mmCIF file of C-alpha atoms in Angstrom:
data_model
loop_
_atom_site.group_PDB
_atom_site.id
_atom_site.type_symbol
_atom_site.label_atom_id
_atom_site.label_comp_id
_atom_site.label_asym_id
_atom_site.label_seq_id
_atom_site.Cartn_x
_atom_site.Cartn_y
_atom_site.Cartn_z
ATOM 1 C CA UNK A 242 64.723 116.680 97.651
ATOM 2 C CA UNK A 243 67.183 119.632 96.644
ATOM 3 C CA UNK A 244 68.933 121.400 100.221
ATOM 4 C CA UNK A 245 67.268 118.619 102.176
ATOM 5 C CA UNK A 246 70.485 119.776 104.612
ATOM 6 C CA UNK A 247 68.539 123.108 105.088
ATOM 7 C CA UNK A 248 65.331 121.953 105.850
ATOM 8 C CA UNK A 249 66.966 119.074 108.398
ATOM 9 C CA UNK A 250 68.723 121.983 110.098
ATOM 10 C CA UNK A 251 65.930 123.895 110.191
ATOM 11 C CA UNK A 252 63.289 121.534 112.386
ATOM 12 C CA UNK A 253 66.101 122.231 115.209
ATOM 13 C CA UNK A 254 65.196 125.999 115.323
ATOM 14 C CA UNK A 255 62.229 128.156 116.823
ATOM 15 C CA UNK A 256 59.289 128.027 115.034
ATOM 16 C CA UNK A 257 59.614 132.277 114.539
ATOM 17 C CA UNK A 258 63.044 131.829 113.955
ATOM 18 C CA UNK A 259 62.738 129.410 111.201
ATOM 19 C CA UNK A 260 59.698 131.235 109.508
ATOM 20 C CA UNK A 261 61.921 134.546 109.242
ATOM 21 C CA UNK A 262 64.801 132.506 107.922
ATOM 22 C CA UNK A 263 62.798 130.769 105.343
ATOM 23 C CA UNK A 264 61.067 134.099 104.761
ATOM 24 C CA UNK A 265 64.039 136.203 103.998
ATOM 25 C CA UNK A 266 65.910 133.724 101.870
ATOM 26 C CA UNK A 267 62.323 132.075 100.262
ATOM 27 C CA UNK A 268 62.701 128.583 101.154
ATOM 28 C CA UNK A 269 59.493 127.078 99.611
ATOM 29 C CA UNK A 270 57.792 123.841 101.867
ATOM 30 C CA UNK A 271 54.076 122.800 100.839
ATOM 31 C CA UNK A 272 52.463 124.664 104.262
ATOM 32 C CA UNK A 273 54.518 127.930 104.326
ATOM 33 C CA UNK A 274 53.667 129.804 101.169
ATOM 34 C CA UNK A 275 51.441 131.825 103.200
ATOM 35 C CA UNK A 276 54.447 132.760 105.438
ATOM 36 C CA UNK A 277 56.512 133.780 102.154
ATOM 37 C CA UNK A 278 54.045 136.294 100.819
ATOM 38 C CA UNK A 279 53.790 138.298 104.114
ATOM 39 C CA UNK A 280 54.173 141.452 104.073
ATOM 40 C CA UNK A 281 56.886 142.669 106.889
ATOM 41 C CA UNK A 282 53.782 143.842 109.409
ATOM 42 C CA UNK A 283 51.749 140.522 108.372
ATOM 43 C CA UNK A 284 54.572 138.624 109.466
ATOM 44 C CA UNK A 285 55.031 140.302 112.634
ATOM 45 C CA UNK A 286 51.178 140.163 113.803
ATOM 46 C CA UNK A 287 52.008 136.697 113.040
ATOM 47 C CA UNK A 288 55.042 135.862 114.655
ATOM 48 C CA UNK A 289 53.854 138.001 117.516
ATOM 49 C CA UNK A 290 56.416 140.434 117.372
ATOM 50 C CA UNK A 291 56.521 144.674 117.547
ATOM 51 C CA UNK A 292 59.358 144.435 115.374
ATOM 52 C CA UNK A 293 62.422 142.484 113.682
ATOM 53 C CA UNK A 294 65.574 143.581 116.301
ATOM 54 C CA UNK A 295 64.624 140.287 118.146
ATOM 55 C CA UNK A 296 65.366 138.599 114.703
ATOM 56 C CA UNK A 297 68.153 140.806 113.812
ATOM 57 C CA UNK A 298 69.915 140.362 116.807
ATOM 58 C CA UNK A 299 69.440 136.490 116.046
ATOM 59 C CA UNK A 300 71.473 137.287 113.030
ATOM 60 C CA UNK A 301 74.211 137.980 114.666
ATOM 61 C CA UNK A 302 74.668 134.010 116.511
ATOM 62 C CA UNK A 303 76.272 131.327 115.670
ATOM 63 C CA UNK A 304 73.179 129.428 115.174
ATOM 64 C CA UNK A 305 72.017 131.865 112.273
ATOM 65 C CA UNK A 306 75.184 131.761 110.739
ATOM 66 C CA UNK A 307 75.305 128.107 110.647
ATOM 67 C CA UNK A 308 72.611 127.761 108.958
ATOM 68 C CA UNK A 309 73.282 130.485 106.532
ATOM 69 C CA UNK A 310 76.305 127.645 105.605
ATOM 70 C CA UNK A 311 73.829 125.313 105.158
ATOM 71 C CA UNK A 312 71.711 127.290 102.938
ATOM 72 C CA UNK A 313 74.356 129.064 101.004
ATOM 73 C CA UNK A 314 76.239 125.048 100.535
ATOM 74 C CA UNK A 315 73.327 123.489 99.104
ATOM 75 C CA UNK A 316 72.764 126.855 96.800
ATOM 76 C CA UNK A 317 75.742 126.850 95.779
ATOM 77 C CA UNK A 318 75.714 122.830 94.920
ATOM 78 C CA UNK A 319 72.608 124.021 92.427
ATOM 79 C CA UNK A 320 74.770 126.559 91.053
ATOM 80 C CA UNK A 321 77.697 124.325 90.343
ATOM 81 C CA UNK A 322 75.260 121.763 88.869
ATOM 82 C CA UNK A 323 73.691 124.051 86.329
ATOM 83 C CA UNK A 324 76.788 125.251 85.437
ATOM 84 C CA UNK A 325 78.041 121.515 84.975
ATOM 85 C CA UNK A 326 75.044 120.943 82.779
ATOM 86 C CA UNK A 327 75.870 124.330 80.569
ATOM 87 C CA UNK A 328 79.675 123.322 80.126
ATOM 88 C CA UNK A 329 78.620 119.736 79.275
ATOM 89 C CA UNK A 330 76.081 120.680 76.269
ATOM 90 C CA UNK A 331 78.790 122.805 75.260
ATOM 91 C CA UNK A 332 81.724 120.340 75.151
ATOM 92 C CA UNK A 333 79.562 117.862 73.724
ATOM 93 C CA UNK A 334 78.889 120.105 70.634
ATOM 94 C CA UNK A 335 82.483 120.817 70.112
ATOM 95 C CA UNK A 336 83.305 124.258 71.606
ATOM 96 C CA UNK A 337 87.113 124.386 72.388
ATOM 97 C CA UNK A 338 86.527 126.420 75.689
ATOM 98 C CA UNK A 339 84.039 124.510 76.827
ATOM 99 C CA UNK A 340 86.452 121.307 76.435
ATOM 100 C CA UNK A 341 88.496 122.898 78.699
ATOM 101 C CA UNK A 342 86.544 124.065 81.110
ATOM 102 C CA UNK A 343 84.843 120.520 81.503
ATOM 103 C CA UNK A 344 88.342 118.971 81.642
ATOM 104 C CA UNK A 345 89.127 121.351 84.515
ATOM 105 C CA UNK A 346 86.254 120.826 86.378
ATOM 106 C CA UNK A 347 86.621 117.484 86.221
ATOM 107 C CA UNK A 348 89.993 117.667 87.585
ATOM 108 C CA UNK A 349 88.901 119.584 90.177
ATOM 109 C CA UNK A 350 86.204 117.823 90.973
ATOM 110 C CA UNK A 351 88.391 114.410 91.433
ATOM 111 C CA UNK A 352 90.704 116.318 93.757
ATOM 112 C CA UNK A 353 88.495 117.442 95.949
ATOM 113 C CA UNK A 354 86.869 114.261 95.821
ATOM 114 C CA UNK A 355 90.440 113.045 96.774
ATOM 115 C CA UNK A 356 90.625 115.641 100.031
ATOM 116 C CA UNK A 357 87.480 115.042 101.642
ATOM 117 C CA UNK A 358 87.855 110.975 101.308
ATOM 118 C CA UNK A 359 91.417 111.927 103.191
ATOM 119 C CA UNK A 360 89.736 114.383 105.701
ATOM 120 C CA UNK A 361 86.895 111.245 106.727
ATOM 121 C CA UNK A 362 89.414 108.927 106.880
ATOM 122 C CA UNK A 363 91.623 111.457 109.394
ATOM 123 C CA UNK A 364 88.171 111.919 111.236
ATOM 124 C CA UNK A 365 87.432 108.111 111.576
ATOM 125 C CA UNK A 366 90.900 107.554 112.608
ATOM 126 C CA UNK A 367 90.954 110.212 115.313
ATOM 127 C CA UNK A 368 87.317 108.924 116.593
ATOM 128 C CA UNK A 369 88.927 104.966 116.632
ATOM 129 C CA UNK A 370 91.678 106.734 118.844
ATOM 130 C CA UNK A 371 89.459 108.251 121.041
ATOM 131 C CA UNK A 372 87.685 104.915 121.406
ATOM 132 C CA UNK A 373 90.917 103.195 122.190
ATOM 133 C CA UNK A 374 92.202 105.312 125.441
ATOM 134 C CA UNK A 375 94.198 101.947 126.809
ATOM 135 C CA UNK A 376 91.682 101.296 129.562
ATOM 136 C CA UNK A 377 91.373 97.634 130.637
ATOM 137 C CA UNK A 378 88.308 96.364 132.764
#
């Protein structure tokens, strides 16, 4: 279930609106392969549309680029685990670089591991103190 996150965020959005975004960045589902191999004037008879400035324009929100975070997070979580993989095999057969580089990532990774368990506990905090605003009944 790789970049569930996308597909999550996704069901929120306009049914044109989430064809051309899964168009243009080929986000395969089991129904919308159809959608993917569209040629640009297919897609428009389709979406019942003259032409893309409606979409373009969309482009340009705060939706779109909110879900260009999501897409471009869980890509980039692929990324980093195929690299993982590579350095791994690597280390394992002995290469000195490779060593490193999984030693480093591994560092790295704890930190941030270390940060974002800080950051939810500042969040949970701040929502207990919200919850807590002294009022007595």
């Amino acid at each position: 279930m790789r970049n569930q996150g996308i597909h999550k965020a996704l069901e929120k959005v306009d049914w044109r609106k989430r064809a051309y975004f899964m168009r243009k960045f080929q986000i395969r589902t089991p129904k919308n392969a159809h959608i993917l191999a569209m040629t640009d004037e297919e897609f428009l008879k389709w979406a019942d549309r003259r032409t893309f400035t409606t979409f373009h324009n969309w482009e340009q929100t705060d939706e779109y680029f909110e879900l260009y975070l999501i897409y471009m997070r869980g890509k980039m979580q692929r990324d980093l685990e195929a690299i993982y993989d590579v350095v791994s095999e690597k280390a394992k057969q002995g290469d000195e670089k490779a060593v490193k580089l999984f030693l480093q990532l591994h560092k790295d990774m704890t930190q941030l591991q270390k940060e974002m368990n800080r950051s939810n506990k500042t969040k949970q905090e701040e929502v207990q103190e919200e919850e807590d605003d002294d009022l007595e009944i």
